Amino acid sequence: MTVPRVLIAAGGTGGHVFPALAVARLMMQRGWHAEWVGSDRGLEARIIPAAGIGLHILRFSGLRGRGAIAWLSLPLRLFRALRDAFAIFSRAQPEVVVAFGGYVTFPIGMVASMRRIPLCVHEQNAVMGTANRWLARLASRVMVSFPGTRYAPAQALLVGNPVREEIHQLADPEARYQERHGPLRLLVIGGSLGASAFNRQLPAYFAQVIAAGQPLSIRHQTGPADRDMVMAEYRRLGMTAQCSAFIEDMQAAYGESDLVICRAGASTVTEIAAAGVAALFVPLPHAIDDHQSANARALVEQQAAWMVPQDQLATAEMVSWLAACTRQTLLTRAAQARSLSLKDAAHQTVQIVTSVAPSPLTERSR
């Protein structure tokens, strides 16, 4: 019996790679052979081979924010990328292609269309990225993670953003929050490299909150570059904080926290909802299309989280806000966030992908 084959295209950041990996693993569990196309510079270059999935490298970068020379070289670079993409298709022989975003996905989606292979597009952010925006015109199915995703076609299907299954398995917020006593437990996360603005501003901000009468227990993910500096700053301010370059077990970190202060990438927002934890989102300034603010609003507008611009994070108003927060206030937001989580995102995505496969494969993969 022939094993059905899927080609996953996702590159660059964890926001693209981890949801795609969740879908790839589920398809493999259902009997599919999965291969991956990405760049040699993105997170996928390390993560995907370690997951036991074959990785094809494709070199193609974006143009937004680049100068005239990059635009003038586009025809040649696109020609080379399409040539390499055709070679990847010859080796991988996919029946279905799924694009999750990142510039390397654009040539792959184009070749899928040229070869009349079903193409599915999954958008993680509340604003469709450039590559996915173009590929949506060629796709058999377009899936989105947030209601009202900007630039999504009218026929886009709301499935949610796949996250790690263990995060969904956390106990309900009520069970976690109501058994706690003592200082509010804060978790600061700024992505895999940390957030330098958090590292610079938050120690002094937390010191003011404590001085205003709100005890805090702080866990701060700094990224590797700033860890020693941030630890020294907490010590200088007479505070104790658990500082680490990375946090390996995010399930436990979310589960132990009352409030998370974080950026608003698609995966972070989705994980906050899945975990059922209160969050203060600080969107990355100058993000393309301000997509992080759009992501955060999906929870903020439903009274499931808070959001503040980076330049207002450590103001006197925000000191007063956190000093007045109670665990019950945070629980209310956490429970509302959990109620908005789309728990079956990976399963729905796989169901849609398999539905566009050639009919014998569709029947076999169910």
CSV table of C-alpha atoms in Angstrom, one decimal:
chain,number,residue,atom,x,y,z
A,1,MET,CA,0.0,0.0,0.0
A,2,THR,CA,1.4,3.4,-0.9
A,3,VAL,CA,1.9,5.8,2.0
A,4,PRO,CA,0.4,9.2,1.4
A,5,ARG,CA,2.9,12.0,1.4
A,6,VAL,CA,2.5,15.6,2.6
A,7,LEU,CA,5.0,18.5,2.1
A,8,ILE,CA,5.0,21.1,4.9
A,9,ALA,CA,6.4,24.5,4.1
A,10,ALA,CA,7.2,26.7,7.1
A,11,GLY,CA,10.2,28.8,8.0
A,12,GLY,CA,11.8,31.4,10.1
A,13,THR,CA,10.3,31.8,13.5
A,14,GLY,CA,8.7,29.5,16.1
A,15,GLY,CA,5.4,31.2,15.3
A,16,HIS,CA,5.4,29.4,12.0
A,17,VAL,CA,7.4,26.3,12.8
A,18,PHE,CA,5.7,25.0,16.0
A,19,PRO,CA,2.1,25.0,14.7
A,20,ALA,CA,3.3,23.3,11.5
A,21,LEU,CA,5.2,20.7,13.5
A,22,ALA,CA,2.1,19.9,15.5
A,23,VAL,CA,0.2,19.3,12.3
A,24,ALA,CA,3.0,17.3,10.8
A,25,ARG,CA,3.2,15.0,13.8
A,26,LEU,CA,-0.5,14.4,13.8
A,27,MET,CA,-0.5,13.5,10.1
A,28,MET,CA,2.4,11.1,10.7
A,29,GLN,CA,0.4,9.5,13.5
A,30,ARG,CA,-2.4,9.0,10.9
A,31,GLY,CA,-0.1,7.2,8.5
A,32,TRP,CA,1.2,10.0,6.3
A,33,HIS,CA,4.8,10.5,5.4
A,34,ALA,CA,5.8,14.1,6.0
A,35,GLU,CA,8.7,16.1,4.6
A,36,TRP,CA,9.5,19.8,5.3
A,37,VAL,CA,10.7,22.8,3.3
A,38,GLY,CA,12.5,25.6,5.2
A,39,SER,CA,15.5,27.8,5.3
A,40,ASP,CA,18.9,27.0,6.7
A,41,ARG,CA,18.8,30.1,9.0
A,42,GLY,CA,15.4,29.6,10.7
A,43,LEU,CA,14.5,27.7,13.7
A,44,GLU,CA,13.4,24.8,11.5
A,45,ALA,CA,17.0,24.0,10.6
A,46,ARG,CA,17.5,22.7,14.2
A,47,ILE,CA,14.0,21.6,15.2
A,48,ILE,CA,12.8,19.6,12.2
A,49,PRO,CA,15.7,17.1,11.8
A,50,ALA,CA,15.6,16.5,15.6
A,51,ALA,CA,11.9,15.6,15.2
A,52,GLY,CA,12.8,12.9,12.6
A,53,ILE,CA,11.3,14.8,9.6
A,54,GLY,CA,13.3,15.2,6.4
A,55,LEU,CA,14.2,18.8,5.8
A,56,HIS,CA,14.7,20.4,2.3
A,57,ILE,CA,16.5,23.7,2.3
A,58,LEU,CA,15.2,26.4,0.1
A,59,ARG,CA,16.9,29.8,-0.1
A,60,PHE,CA,14.5,32.7,-0.7
A,61,SER,CA,14.2,35.8,1.4
A,62,GLY,CA,11.7,38.6,1.7
A,63,LEU,CA,11.7,42.1,0.3
A,64,ARG,CA,9.8,44.2,2.8
A,65,GLY,CA,12.0,46.9,4.2
A,66,ARG,CA,14.8,46.2,1.8
A,67,GLY,CA,16.4,48.5,-0.8
A,68,ALA,CA,16.2,48.8,-4.5
A,69,ILE,CA,19.0,46.3,-5.2
A,70,ALA,CA,16.9,43.6,-3.5
A,71,TRP,CA,13.9,44.4,-5.7
A,72,LEU,CA,16.0,44.5,-8.9
A,73,SER,CA,17.4,41.0,-8.0
A,74,LEU,CA,14.0,39.5,-7.4
A,75,PRO,CA,13.4,38.0,-10.8
A,76,LEU,CA,16.7,36.1,-10.7
A,77,ARG,CA,16.2,35.0,-7.1
A,78,LEU,CA,12.7,33.9,-7.7
A,79,PHE,CA,13.8,31.9,-10.8
A,80,ARG,CA,16.4,30.1,-8.8
A,81,ALA,CA,14.0,29.4,-5.9
A,82,LEU,CA,11.4,28.0,-8.3
A,83,ARG,CA,14.0,25.8,-10.0
A,84,ASP,CA,15.1,24.5,-6.6
A,85,ALA,CA,11.4,24.0,-5.5
A,86,PHE,CA,10.7,21.9,-8.6
A,87,ALA,CA,13.7,19.7,-7.6
A,88,ILE,CA,12.3,19.3,-4.1
A,89,PHE,CA,8.9,18.3,-5.5
A,90,SER,CA,10.6,15.7,-7.7
A,91,ARG,CA,12.2,14.2,-4.6
A,92,ALA,CA,9.4,14.5,-2.1
A,93,GLN,CA,6.5,13.5,-4.5
A,94,PRO,CA,3.8,15.1,-2.3
A,95,GLU,CA,0.1,14.5,-2.8
A,96,VAL,CA,-0.7,17.6,-0.7
A,97,VAL,CA,1.2,20.8,0.3
A,98,VAL,CA,0.6,22.8,3.4
A,99,ALA,CA,2.0,26.3,3.7
A,100,PHE,CA,2.3,27.9,7.2
A,101,GLY,CA,4.2,31.1,6.3
A,102,GLY,CA,7.7,32.4,6.0
A,103,TYR,CA,9.1,33.5,2.7
A,104,VAL,CA,10.4,30.1,1.7
A,105,THR,CA,6.7,29.0,1.4
A,106,PHE,CA,6.0,31.3,-1.6
A,107,PRO,CA,8.0,29.4,-4.3
A,108,ILE,CA,6.7,26.1,-2.8
A,109,GLY,CA,3.1,27.2,-3.1
A,110,MET,CA,3.7,28.4,-6.7
A,111,VAL,CA,5.1,25.1,-7.8
A,112,ALA,CA,2.3,23.2,-6.1
A,113,SER,CA,-0.1,25.3,-8.2
A,114,MET,CA,1.9,24.8,-11.4
A,115,ARG,CA,1.9,21.0,-10.8
A,116,ARG,CA,-1.8,21.0,-9.8
A,117,ILE,CA,-1.1,19.6,-6.4
A,118,PRO,CA,-3.6,20.6,-3.7
A,119,LEU,CA,-2.3,23.5,-1.6
A,120,CYS,CA,-3.6,24.4,1.8
A,121,VAL,CA,-2.6,27.6,3.6
A,122,HIS,CA,-2.7,28.1,7.4
A,123,GLU,CA,-2.3,31.6,8.8
A,124,GLN,CA,-1.3,31.9,12.5
A,125,ASN,CA,-1.6,35.7,12.9
A,126,ALA,CA,-4.7,37.9,12.9
A,127,VAL,CA,-3.2,39.7,9.9
A,128,MET,CA,-2.2,37.4,7.0
A,129,GLY,CA,1.5,37.5,6.2
A,130,THR,CA,2.8,38.5,2.8
A,131,ALA,CA,3.6,35.0,1.5
A,132,ASN,CA,0.3,33.5,2.7
A,133,ARG,CA,-1.6,36.5,1.3
A,134,TRP,CA,-0.3,35.7,-2.1
A,135,LEU,CA,-0.6,31.9,-1.8
A,136,ALA,CA,-4.2,32.2,-0.6
A,137,ARG,CA,-5.2,33.0,-4.2
A,138,LEU,CA,-3.8,29.7,-5.4
A,139,ALA,CA,-5.0,27.5,-2.5
A,140,SER,CA,-7.6,24.8,-2.3
A,141,ARG,CA,-8.2,25.7,1.3
A,142,VAL,CA,-7.3,28.7,3.5
A,143,MET,CA,-7.3,28.3,7.3
A,144,VAL,CA,-7.1,31.1,9.9
A,145,SER,CA,-6.4,31.2,13.6
A,146,PHE,CA,-8.4,34.3,14.6
A,147,PRO,CA,-11.9,35.5,13.7
A,148,GLY,CA,-11.9,38.4,11.3
A,149,THR,CA,-8.3,37.8,10.2
A,150,ARG,CA,-7.2,40.8,8.1
A,151,TYR,CA,-6.6,40.1,4.3
A,152,ALA,CA,-8.1,36.6,4.6
A,153,PRO,CA,-10.4,35.6,1.8
A,154,ALA,CA,-14.1,35.3,2.5
A,155,GLN,CA,-14.0,31.5,2.2
A,156,ALA,CA,-11.3,31.1,4.9
A,157,LEU,CA,-12.0,28.5,7.5
A,158,LEU,CA,-11.5,29.3,11.2
A,159,VAL,CA,-9.6,26.4,12.8
A,160,GLY,CA,-7.4,28.0,15.4
A,161,ASN,CA,-3.7,27.8,15.9
A,162,PRO,CA,-2.2,24.4,16.9
A,163,VAL,CA,-0.3,24.4,20.2
A,164,ARG,CA,1.4,21.7,22.2
A,165,GLU,CA,-1.1,19.3,23.5
A,166,GLU,CA,0.3,19.3,27.0
A,167,ILE,CA,-0.7,23.0,27.4
A,168,HIS,CA,-4.3,22.1,26.8
A,169,GLN,CA,-4.0,19.5,29.5
A,170,LEU,CA,-3.4,22.0,32.3
A,171,ALA,CA,-6.0,22.0,35.1
A,172,ASP,CA,-8.8,24.6,34.9
A,173,PRO,CA,-7.8,28.1,36.0
A,174,GLU,CA,-10.2,27.9,38.9
A,175,ALA,CA,-8.4,24.9,40.3
A,176,ARG,CA,-5.0,26.5,39.9
A,177,TYR,CA,-5.7,30.0,41.1
A,178,GLN,CA,-7.9,29.3,44.1
A,179,GLU,CA,-5.4,27.0,45.8
A,180,ARG,CA,-2.7,29.7,45.9
A,181,HIS,CA,-1.8,32.2,48.6
A,182,GLY,CA,0.9,34.7,49.1
A,183,PRO,CA,2.6,37.0,46.5
A,184,LEU,CA,1.2,37.2,43.0
A,185,ARG,CA,3.3,34.9,40.7
A,186,LEU,CA,4.5,36.8,37.6
A,187,LEU,CA,6.0,35.2,34.5
A,188,VAL,CA,7.9,37.4,32.0
A,189,ILE,CA,8.6,35.9,28.6
A,190,GLY,CA,10.0,37.7,25.6
A,191,GLY,CA,10.5,34.9,23.1
A,192,SER,CA,13.5,32.7,22.5
A,193,LEU,CA,15.9,35.6,22.5
A,194,GLY,CA,14.2,37.5,25.3
A,195,ALA,CA,12.9,41.1,24.9
A,196,SER,CA,15.5,43.7,25.6
A,197,ALA,CA,12.8,46.3,26.5
A,198,PHE,CA,11.4,43.9,29.2
A,199,ASN,CA,14.9,43.3,30.5
A,200,ARG,CA,15.6,47.1,30.8
A,201,GLN,CA,12.3,48.3,32.2
A,202,LEU,CA,10.7,45.6,34.3
A,203,PRO,CA,13.0,45.2,37.3
A,204,ALA,CA,12.5,48.8,38.3
A,205,TYR,CA,8.8,48.6,37.5
A,206,PHE,CA,8.3,45.6,39.7
A,207,ALA,CA,10.3,47.4,42.5
A,208,GLN,CA,7.8,50.2,42.3
A,209,VAL,CA,4.8,47.8,42.5
A,210,ILE,CA,6.3,46.1,45.5
A,211,ALA,CA,6.9,49.5,47.2
A,212,ALA,CA,3.2,50.3,46.5
A,213,GLY,CA,2.3,47.3,48.6
A,214,GLN,CA,1.9,44.4,46.2
A,215,PRO,CA,4.2,41.4,46.9
A,216,LEU,CA,5.4,39.7,43.8
A,217,SER,CA,7.1,36.4,43.0
A,218,ILE,CA,8.9,36.9,39.7
A,219,ARG,CA,10.2,34.4,37.0
A,220,HIS,CA,11.9,36.3,34.2
A,221,GLN,CA,13.0,34.7,30.9
A,222,THR,CA,15.7,37.0,29.7
A,223,GLY,CA,17.2,35.4,26.7
A,224,PRO,CA,20.9,34.4,26.7
A,225,ALA,CA,22.5,37.9,26.2
A,226,ASP,CA,20.9,39.7,29.1
A,227,ARG,CA,20.6,37.2,31.9
A,228,ASP,CA,23.5,38.3,34.0
A,229,MET,CA,22.6,42.0,33.6
A,230,VAL,CA,19.0,41.4,34.6
A,231,MET,CA,20.0,39.3,37.6
A,232,ALA,CA,22.4,42.0,38.7
A,233,GLU,CA,19.7,44.7,38.4
A,234,TYR,CA,17.2,42.7,40.5
A,235,ARG,CA,19.9,42.3,43.2
A,236,ARG,CA,20.7,46.0,43.0
A,237,LEU,CA,17.1,46.8,43.7
A,238,GLY,CA,17.0,44.4,46.6
A,239,MET,CA,14.7,41.9,44.9
A,240,THR,CA,14.8,38.2,44.4
A,241,ALA,CA,13.8,36.9,41.0
A,242,GLN,CA,14.3,33.6,39.1
A,243,CYS,CA,16.0,34.6,35.9
A,244,SER,CA,16.8,32.1,33.1
A,245,ALA,CA,17.9,32.4,29.5
A,246,PHE,CA,15.3,29.9,28.3
A,247,ILE,CA,12.3,28.1,29.8
A,248,GLU,CA,12.1,24.5,28.5
A,249,ASP,CA,8.9,23.5,30.2
A,250,MET,CA,6.4,26.2,29.2
A,251,GLN,CA,3.4,24.0,30.4
A,252,ALA,CA,4.7,24.1,34.0
A,253,ALA,CA,5.6,27.8,33.7
A,254,TYR,CA,2.1,28.8,32.6
A,255,GLY,CA,0.5,26.5,35.1
A,256,GLU,CA,2.4,28.1,38.0
A,257,SER,CA,1.7,31.7,37.0
A,258,ASP,CA,-1.0,34.2,38.0
A,259,LEU,CA,0.0,36.8,35.3
A,260,VAL,CA,2.2,36.5,32.2
A,261,ILE,CA,3.8,39.7,30.8
A,262,CYS,CA,4.7,38.9,27.2
A,263,ARG,CA,4.8,39.8,23.5
A,264,ALA,CA,1.7,39.0,21.4
A,265,GLY,CA,3.0,36.6,18.7
A,266,ALA,CA,0.4,34.2,17.4
A,267,SER,CA,1.7,31.2,19.3
A,268,THR,CA,2.0,33.1,22.6
A,269,VAL,CA,-1.5,34.5,22.4
A,270,THR,CA,-2.9,31.0,21.5
A,271,GLU,CA,-0.9,29.4,24.3
A,272,ILE,CA,-2.2,31.9,26.8
A,273,ALA,CA,-5.7,31.0,25.9
A,274,ALA,CA,-5.0,27.3,25.9
A,275,ALA,CA,-3.3,27.4,29.3
A,276,GLY,CA,-6.0,29.6,30.8
A,277,VAL,CA,-3.7,32.2,32.4
A,278,ALA,CA,-4.1,36.0,32.7
A,279,ALA,CA,-1.8,38.0,30.5
A,280,LEU,CA,-0.6,41.6,29.9
A,281,PHE,CA,0.4,41.8,26.2
A,282,VAL,CA,3.0,44.2,25.2
A,283,PRO,CA,3.0,44.0,21.3
A,284,LEU,CA,6.3,44.4,19.5
A,285,PRO,CA,6.6,47.9,18.2
A,286,HIS,CA,6.9,48.3,14.5
A,287,ALA,CA,5.9,44.6,13.8
A,288,ILE,CA,4.9,44.1,10.2
A,289,ASP,CA,1.3,45.3,9.8
A,290,ASP,CA,1.2,45.7,13.6
A,291,HIS,CA,0.1,42.1,13.6
A,292,GLN,CA,0.9,41.6,17.3
A,293,SER,CA,-1.6,44.2,18.4
A,294,ALA,CA,-4.2,42.5,16.2
A,295,ASN,CA,-3.4,39.1,17.8
A,296,ALA,CA,-3.7,40.5,21.3
A,297,ARG,CA,-7.1,42.2,20.5
A,298,ALA,CA,-8.6,38.8,19.9
A,299,LEU,CA,-8.4,38.3,23.7
A,300,VAL,CA,-8.4,41.9,25.0
A,301,GLU,CA,-11.7,42.7,23.3
A,302,GLN,CA,-13.3,39.7,24.9
A,303,GLN,CA,-12.1,40.8,28.4
A,304,ALA,CA,-9.7,37.9,28.5
A,305,ALA,CA,-6.4,39.8,28.7
A,306,TRP,CA,-4.9,43.3,28.9
A,307,MET,CA,-2.7,45.1,26.4
A,308,VAL,CA,-0.4,48.1,26.8
A,309,PRO,CA,2.0,49.8,24.3
A,310,GLN,CA,5.7,49.2,25.1
A,311,ASP,CA,6.3,52.9,25.8
A,312,GLN,CA,3.6,52.9,28.5
A,313,LEU,CA,4.6,49.7,30.2
A,314,ALA,CA,6.4,51.2,33.2
A,315,THR,CA,4.3,54.3,33.8
A,316,ALA,CA,2.8,55.4,37.1
A,317,GLU,CA,-0.6,54.3,35.8
A,318,MET,CA,0.7,50.8,35.2
A,319,VAL,CA,2.3,50.7,38.6
A,320,SER,CA,-1.1,51.5,40.2
A,321,TRP,CA,-2.8,48.9,38.0
A,322,LEU,CA,-0.6,46.0,39.0
A,323,ALA,CA,-0.5,47.1,42.6
A,324,ALA,CA,-4.3,46.9,42.7
A,325,CYS,CA,-4.6,43.5,41.0
A,326,THR,CA,-6.0,40.7,43.0
A,327,ARG,CA,-5.7,37.0,42.3
A,328,GLN,CA,-9.5,36.9,41.8
A,329,THR,CA,-9.2,39.6,39.1
A,330,LEU,CA,-6.6,37.6,37.3
A,331,LEU,CA,-8.6,34.4,37.6
A,332,THR,CA,-11.5,36.1,35.9
A,333,ARG,CA,-9.4,36.9,32.9
A,334,ALA,CA,-7.7,33.5,32.9
A,335,ALA,CA,-11.0,31.7,32.8
A,336,GLN,CA,-12.3,33.9,30.0
A,337,ALA,CA,-9.1,33.2,28.0
A,338,ARG,CA,-9.5,29.5,28.5
A,339,SER,CA,-13.1,29.7,27.2
A,340,LEU,CA,-11.9,31.2,23.9
A,341,SER,CA,-9.3,28.5,23.2
A,342,LEU,CA,-9.9,26.5,20.0
A,343,LYS,CA,-8.7,23.1,21.3
A,344,ASP,CA,-9.0,21.0,18.2
A,345,ALA,CA,-7.0,23.3,15.9
A,346,ALA,CA,-4.5,20.6,14.9
A,347,HIS,CA,-7.2,18.0,14.3
A,348,GLN,CA,-9.3,20.3,12.3
A,349,THR,CA,-6.3,21.4,10.2
A,350,VAL,CA,-5.4,17.8,9.4
A,351,GLN,CA,-9.0,17.0,8.6
A,352,ILE,CA,-9.1,19.8,6.1
A,353,VAL,CA,-5.8,18.9,4.6
A,354,THR,CA,-6.7,15.3,4.1
A,355,SER,CA,-10.1,16.3,2.6
A,356,VAL,CA,-8.4,17.9,-0.4
A,357,ALA,CA,-6.1,14.9,-1.1
A,358,PRO,CA,-6.9,12.7,-4.1
A,359,SER,CA,-9.8,10.6,-3.0
A,360,PRO,CA,-8.1,7.2,-2.5
A,361,LEU,CA,-5.6,8.9,-0.2
A,362,THR,CA,-8.4,10.7,1.6
A,363,GLU,CA,-10.1,7.4,2.4
A,364,ARG,CA,-6.9,5.7,3.5
A,365,SER,CA,-5.8,8.4,5.9
A,366,ARG,CA,-9.0,8.6,7.8
